[in-house]
Tab-separated table of C-alpha atoms and ligand atoms in Angstrom:
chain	number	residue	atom	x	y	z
A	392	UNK	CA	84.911	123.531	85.374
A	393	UNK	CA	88.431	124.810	84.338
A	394	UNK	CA	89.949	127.882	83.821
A	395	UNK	CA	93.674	128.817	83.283
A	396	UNK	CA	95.103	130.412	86.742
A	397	UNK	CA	97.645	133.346	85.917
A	398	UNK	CA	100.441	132.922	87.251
A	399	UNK	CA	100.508	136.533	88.916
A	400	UNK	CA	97.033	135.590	90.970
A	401	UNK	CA	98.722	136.005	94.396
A	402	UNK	CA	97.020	132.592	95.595
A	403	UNK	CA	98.922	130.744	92.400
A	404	UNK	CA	100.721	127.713	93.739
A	405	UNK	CA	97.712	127.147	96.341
A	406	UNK	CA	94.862	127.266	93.627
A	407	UNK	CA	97.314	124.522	91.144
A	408	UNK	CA	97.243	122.124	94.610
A	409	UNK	CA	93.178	122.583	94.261
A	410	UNK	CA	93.282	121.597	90.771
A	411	UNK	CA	95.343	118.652	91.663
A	412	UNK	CA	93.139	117.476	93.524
A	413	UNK	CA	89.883	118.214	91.809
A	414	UNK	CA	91.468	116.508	88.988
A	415	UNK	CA	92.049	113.682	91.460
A	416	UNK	CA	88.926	113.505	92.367
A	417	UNK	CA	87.434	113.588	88.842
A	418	UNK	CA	89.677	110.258	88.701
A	419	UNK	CA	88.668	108.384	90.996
A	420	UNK	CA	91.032	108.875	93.164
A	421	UNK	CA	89.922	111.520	95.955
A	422	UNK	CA	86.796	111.421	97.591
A	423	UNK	CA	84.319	114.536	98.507
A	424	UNK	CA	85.503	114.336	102.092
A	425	UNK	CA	89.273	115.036	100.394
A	426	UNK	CA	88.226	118.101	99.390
A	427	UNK	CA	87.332	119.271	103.015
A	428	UNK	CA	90.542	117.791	104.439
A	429	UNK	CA	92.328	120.435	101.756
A	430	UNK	CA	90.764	122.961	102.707
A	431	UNK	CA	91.270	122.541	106.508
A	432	UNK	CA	94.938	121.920	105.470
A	433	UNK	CA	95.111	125.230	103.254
A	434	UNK	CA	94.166	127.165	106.565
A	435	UNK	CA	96.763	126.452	108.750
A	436	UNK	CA	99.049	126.276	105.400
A	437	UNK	CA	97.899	129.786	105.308
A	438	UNK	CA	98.917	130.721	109.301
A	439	UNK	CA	102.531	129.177	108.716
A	440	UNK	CA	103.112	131.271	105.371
A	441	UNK	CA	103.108	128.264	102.996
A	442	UNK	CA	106.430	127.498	103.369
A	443	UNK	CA	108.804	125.130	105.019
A	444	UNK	CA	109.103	126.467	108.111
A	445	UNK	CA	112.633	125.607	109.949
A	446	UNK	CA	110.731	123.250	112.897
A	447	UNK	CA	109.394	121.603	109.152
A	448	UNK	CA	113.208	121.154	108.182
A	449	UNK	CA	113.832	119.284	111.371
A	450	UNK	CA	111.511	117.122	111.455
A	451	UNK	CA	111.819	116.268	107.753
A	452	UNK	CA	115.436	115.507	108.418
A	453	UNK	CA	114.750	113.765	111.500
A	454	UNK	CA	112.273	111.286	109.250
A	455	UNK	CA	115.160	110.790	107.250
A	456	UNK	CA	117.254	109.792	109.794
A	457	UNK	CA	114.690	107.648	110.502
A	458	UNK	CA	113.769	105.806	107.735
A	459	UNK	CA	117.261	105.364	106.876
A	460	UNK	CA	117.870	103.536	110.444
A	461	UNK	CA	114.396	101.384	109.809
A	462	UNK	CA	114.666	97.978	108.991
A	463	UNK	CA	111.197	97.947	107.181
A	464	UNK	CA	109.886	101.272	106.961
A	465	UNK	CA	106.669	101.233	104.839
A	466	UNK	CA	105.082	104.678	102.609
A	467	UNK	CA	101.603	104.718	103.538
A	468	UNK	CA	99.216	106.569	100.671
A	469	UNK	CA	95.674	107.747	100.395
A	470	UNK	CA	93.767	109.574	98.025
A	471	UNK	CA	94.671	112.929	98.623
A	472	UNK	CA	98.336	111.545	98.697
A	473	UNK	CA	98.107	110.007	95.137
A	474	UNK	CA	96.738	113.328	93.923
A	475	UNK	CA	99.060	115.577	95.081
A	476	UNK	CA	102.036	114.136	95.639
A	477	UNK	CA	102.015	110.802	93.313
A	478	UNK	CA	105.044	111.260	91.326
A	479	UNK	CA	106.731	112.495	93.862
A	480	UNK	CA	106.205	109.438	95.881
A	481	UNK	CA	106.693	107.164	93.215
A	482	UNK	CA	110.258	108.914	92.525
A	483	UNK	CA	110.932	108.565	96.747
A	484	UNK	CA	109.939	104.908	96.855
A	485	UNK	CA	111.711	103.642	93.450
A	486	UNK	CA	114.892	105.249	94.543
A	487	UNK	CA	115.063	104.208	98.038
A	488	UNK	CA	113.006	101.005	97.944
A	489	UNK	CA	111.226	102.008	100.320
A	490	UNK	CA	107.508	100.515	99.256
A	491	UNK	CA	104.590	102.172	99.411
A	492	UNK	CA	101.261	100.543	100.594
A	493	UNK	CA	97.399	102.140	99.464
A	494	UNK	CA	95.922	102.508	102.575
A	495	UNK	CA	92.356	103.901	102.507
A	496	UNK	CA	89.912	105.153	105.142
A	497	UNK	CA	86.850	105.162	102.485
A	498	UNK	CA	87.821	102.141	101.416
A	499	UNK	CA	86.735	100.465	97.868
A	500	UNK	CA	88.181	97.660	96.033
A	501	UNK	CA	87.076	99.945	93.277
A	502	UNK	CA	89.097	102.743	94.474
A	503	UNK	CA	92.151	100.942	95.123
A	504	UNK	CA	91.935	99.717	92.142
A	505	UNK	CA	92.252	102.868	90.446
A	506	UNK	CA	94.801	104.654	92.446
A	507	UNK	CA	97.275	101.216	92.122
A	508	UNK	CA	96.669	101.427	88.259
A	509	UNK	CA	97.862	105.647	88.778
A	510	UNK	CA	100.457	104.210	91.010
A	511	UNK	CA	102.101	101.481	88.854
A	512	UNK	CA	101.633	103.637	85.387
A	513	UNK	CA	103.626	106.474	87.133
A	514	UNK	CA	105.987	103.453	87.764
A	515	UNK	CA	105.910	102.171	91.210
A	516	UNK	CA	107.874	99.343	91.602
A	517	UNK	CA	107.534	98.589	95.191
A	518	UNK	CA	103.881	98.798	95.571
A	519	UNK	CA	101.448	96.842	98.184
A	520	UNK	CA	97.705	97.227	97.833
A	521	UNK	CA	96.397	93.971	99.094
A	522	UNK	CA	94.802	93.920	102.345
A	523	UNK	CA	95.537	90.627	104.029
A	524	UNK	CA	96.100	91.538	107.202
A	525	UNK	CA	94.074	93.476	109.864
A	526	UNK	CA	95.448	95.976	112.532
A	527	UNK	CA	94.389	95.154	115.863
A	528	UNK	CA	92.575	98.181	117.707
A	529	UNK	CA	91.424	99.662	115.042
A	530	UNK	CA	87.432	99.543	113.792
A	531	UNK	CA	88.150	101.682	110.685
A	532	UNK	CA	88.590	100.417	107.147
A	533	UNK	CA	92.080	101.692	107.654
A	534	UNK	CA	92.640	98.536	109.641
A	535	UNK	CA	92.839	96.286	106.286
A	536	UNK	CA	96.847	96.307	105.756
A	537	UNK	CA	99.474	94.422	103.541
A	538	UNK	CA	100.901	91.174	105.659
A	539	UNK	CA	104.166	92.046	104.463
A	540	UNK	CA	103.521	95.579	104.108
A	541	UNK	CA	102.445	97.907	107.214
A	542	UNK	CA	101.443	94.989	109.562
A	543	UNK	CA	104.986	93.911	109.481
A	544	UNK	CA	106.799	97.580	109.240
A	545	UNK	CA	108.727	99.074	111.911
A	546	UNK	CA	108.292	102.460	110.520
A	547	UNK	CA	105.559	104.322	108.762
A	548	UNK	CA	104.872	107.099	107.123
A	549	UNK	CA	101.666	108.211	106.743
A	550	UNK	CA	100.425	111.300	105.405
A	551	UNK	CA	96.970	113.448	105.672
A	552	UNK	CA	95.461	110.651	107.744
A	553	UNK	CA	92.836	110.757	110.257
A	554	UNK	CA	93.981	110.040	113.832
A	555	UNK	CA	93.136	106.542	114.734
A	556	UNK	CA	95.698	104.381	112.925
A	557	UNK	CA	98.454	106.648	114.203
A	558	UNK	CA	97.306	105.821	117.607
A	559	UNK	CA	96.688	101.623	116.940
A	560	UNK	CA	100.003	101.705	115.077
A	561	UNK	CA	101.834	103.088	117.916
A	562	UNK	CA	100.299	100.790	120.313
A	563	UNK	CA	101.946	98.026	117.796
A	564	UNK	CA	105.048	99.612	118.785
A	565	UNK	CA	105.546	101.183	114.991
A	566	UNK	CA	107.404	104.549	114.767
A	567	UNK	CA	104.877	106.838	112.629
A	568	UNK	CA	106.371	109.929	110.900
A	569	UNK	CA	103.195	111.908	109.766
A	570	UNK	CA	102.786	114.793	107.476
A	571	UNK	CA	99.965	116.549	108.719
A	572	UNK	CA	99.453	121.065	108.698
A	573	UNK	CA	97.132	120.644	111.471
A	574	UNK	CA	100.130	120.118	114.222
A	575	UNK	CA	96.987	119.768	117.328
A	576	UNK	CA	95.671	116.913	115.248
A	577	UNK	CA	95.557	113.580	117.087
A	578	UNK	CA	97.534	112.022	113.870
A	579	UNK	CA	100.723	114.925	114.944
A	580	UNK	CA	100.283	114.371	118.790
A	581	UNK	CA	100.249	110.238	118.610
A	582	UNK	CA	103.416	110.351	115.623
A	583	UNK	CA	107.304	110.401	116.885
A	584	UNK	CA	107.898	112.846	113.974
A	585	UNK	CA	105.561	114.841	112.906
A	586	UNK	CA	106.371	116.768	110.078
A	587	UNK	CA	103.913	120.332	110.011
A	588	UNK	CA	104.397	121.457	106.176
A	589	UNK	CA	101.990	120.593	102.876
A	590	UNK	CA	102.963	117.035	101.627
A	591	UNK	CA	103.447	119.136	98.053
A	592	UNK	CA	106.949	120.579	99.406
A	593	UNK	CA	107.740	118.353	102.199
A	594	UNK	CA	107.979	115.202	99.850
A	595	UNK	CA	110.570	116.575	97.626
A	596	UNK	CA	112.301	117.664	100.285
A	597	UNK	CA	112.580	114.110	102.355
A	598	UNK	CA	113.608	112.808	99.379
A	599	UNK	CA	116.687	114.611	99.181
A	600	UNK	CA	117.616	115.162	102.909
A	601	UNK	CA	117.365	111.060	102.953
A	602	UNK	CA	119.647	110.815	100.060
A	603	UNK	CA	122.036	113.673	101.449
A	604	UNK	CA	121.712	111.525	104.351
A	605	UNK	CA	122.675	108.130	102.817
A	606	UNK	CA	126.197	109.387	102.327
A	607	UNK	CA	127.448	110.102	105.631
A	608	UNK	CA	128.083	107.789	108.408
A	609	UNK	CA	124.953	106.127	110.026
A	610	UNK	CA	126.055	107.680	113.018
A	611	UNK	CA	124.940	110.822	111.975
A	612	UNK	CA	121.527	109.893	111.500
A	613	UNK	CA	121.280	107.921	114.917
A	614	UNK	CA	122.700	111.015	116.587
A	615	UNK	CA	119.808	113.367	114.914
A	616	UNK	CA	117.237	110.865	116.010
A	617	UNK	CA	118.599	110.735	119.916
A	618	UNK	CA	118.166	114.916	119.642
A	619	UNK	CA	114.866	115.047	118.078
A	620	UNK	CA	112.289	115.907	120.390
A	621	UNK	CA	108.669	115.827	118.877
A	622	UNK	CA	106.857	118.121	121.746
A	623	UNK	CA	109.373	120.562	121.285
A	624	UNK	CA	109.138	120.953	117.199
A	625	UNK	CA	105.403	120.819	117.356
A	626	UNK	CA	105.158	123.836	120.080
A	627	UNK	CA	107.543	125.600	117.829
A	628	UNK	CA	105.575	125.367	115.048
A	629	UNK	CA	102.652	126.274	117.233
A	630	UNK	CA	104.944	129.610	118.534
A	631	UNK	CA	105.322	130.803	114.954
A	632	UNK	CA	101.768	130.599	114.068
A	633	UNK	CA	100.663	133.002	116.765
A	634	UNK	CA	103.831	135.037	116.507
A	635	UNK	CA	102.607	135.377	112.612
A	636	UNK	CA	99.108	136.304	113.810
A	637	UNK	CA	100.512	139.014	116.021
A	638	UNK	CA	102.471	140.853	113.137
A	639	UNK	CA	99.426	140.161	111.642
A	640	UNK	CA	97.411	141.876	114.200
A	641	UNK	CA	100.355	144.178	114.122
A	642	UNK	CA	99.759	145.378	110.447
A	643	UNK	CA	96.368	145.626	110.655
A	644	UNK	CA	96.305	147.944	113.402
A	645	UNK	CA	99.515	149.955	112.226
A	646	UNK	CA	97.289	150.469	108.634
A	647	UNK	CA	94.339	151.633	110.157
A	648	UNK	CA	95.941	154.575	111.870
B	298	LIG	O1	91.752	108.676	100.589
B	298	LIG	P1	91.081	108.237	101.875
B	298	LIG	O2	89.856	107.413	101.638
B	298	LIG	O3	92.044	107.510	102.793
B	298	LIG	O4	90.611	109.544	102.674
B	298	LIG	C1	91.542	110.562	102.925
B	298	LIG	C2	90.991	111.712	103.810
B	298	LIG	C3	91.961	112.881	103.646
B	298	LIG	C4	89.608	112.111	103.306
B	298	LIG	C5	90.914	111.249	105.282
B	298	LIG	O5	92.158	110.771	105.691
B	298	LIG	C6	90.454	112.361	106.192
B	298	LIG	O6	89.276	112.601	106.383
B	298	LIG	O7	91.446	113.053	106.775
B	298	LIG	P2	91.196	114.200	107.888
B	298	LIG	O8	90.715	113.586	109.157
B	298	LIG	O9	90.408	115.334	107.301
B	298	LIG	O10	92.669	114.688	108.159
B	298	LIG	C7	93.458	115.274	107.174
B	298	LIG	C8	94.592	116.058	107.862
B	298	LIG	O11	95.544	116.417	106.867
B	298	LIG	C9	94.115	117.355	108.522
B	298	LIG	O12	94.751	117.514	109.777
B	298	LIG	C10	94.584	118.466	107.557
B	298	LIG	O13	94.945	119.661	108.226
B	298	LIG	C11	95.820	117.831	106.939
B	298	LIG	N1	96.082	118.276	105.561
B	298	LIG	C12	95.171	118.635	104.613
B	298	LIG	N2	95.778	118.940	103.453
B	298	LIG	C13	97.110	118.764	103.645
B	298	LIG	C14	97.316	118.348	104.998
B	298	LIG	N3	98.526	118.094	105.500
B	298	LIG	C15	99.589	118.243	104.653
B	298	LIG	N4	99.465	118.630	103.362
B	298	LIG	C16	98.255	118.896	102.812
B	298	LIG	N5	98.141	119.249	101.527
């Protein structure tokens, strides 16, 4: 069903990113279990204010560092990915050739099928979806990767992802950058940068820290990466969420008396 949101409902922006999806999913493109992995998303969105947090802008500039240093860094997209954050991606990967690879855990040809024809009508022109390769350690259908694609990447980014192939594709010796709201999942504890925001406005954002980036001296980037220190961004972001719930608890208490 659809009905128009107005604008002045105070949950605006986070009700359009359900109908993204919804409309995703009435594609194709997102499966049920999509719709779960929002909503657990939209909760901790909710405990860090949805909005870029500063430990957010750190580690988004730190994964442009990153991916600017990377020989073959590689875009790794899913469902929910394509939904929300499609054009977005497509935009990213055209500009910086950095490719992007479908990379499914429910896995259909069917499906791929659909979200590469989304993909390459929104214009992707670096775009894997071919699974010719497997990723050892890994018993998930998110083992089936591009040859030339993830198997052979030195960097990936991967994005609402379940924690498994951030763990195998460590053990390959990859760097993973995730983007991930849940910082205690095992996809943010296995990455080197994990990047605790909503893919909606930390996209955008990479995008133009990696292209504010590309103008200064490479230096610059390998100098952010040597004082990036994951453990210490994701306890920050874990020190504002309970500092929020305290002025929270705060409030609460204050209004009642
Ligand atoms: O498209 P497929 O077949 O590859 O399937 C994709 C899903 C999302 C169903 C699959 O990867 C999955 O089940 O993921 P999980 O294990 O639910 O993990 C999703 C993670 O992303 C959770 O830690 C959520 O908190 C987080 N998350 C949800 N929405 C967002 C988000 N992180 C950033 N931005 C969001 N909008």
């Amino acid at each position: 069903m659809k009905i128009e949101i107005p604008p002045s409902h105070p949950r605006y922006k986070s009700l359009l990113i359900r109908e993204k999806l919804v409309e995703g999913f009435e594609k194709g493109l997102v499966v049920p279990q999509g719709l779960i992995a929002q909503g657990r998303g939209e909760a901790f969105d909710y405990l860090i204010g949805e909005k870029t947090e500063s430990f957010a802008v750190k580690a988004i500039e730190a994964a442009a560092a990153l991916l600017l240093l990377s020989e073959k860094p590689v875009i790794s997209v899913n469902g929910n990915a394509t939904a929300l954050v499609g054009e977005e991606l497509v935009d990213f990967s055209n500009a910086s050739r950095i490719p992007l690879e479908i990379n499914l855990f429910y896995r259909t040809e069917e499906r791929v099928n659909k979200i590469r024809d989304y993909l390459l009508e929104l214009g992707a022109k670096y775009l894997y979806w071919q699974a010719d390769g497997v990723l050892p350690g890994l018993e998930s259908n998110r083992r089936l990767v591009a040859t030339r694609g993830i198997l052979s990447a030195d960097t990936v980014l991967v994005m609402l992802e379940d924690g498994d192939r951030t763990e195998a594709l460590r053990r390959l010796g990859k760097n993973v950058i995730a983007v991930d709201l849940n910082p205690l999942s095992r996809t943010s504890l296995a990455a080197n940068i994990t990047i605790v925001d909503n893919v909606v406005r930390a996209v955008p954002l990479l995008k133009q820290k990696y292209f504010e980036l590309s103008k200064r001296p490479r230096e610059v980037s390998k100098q952010i990466i040597t004082e990036y220190d994951n453990r210490r961004i994701i306890s920050e972001s874990l020190d504002y969420m309970s500092k929020r719930l305290r002025e929270l608890v705060g409030n609460l208490l204050t209004q009642n008396t």
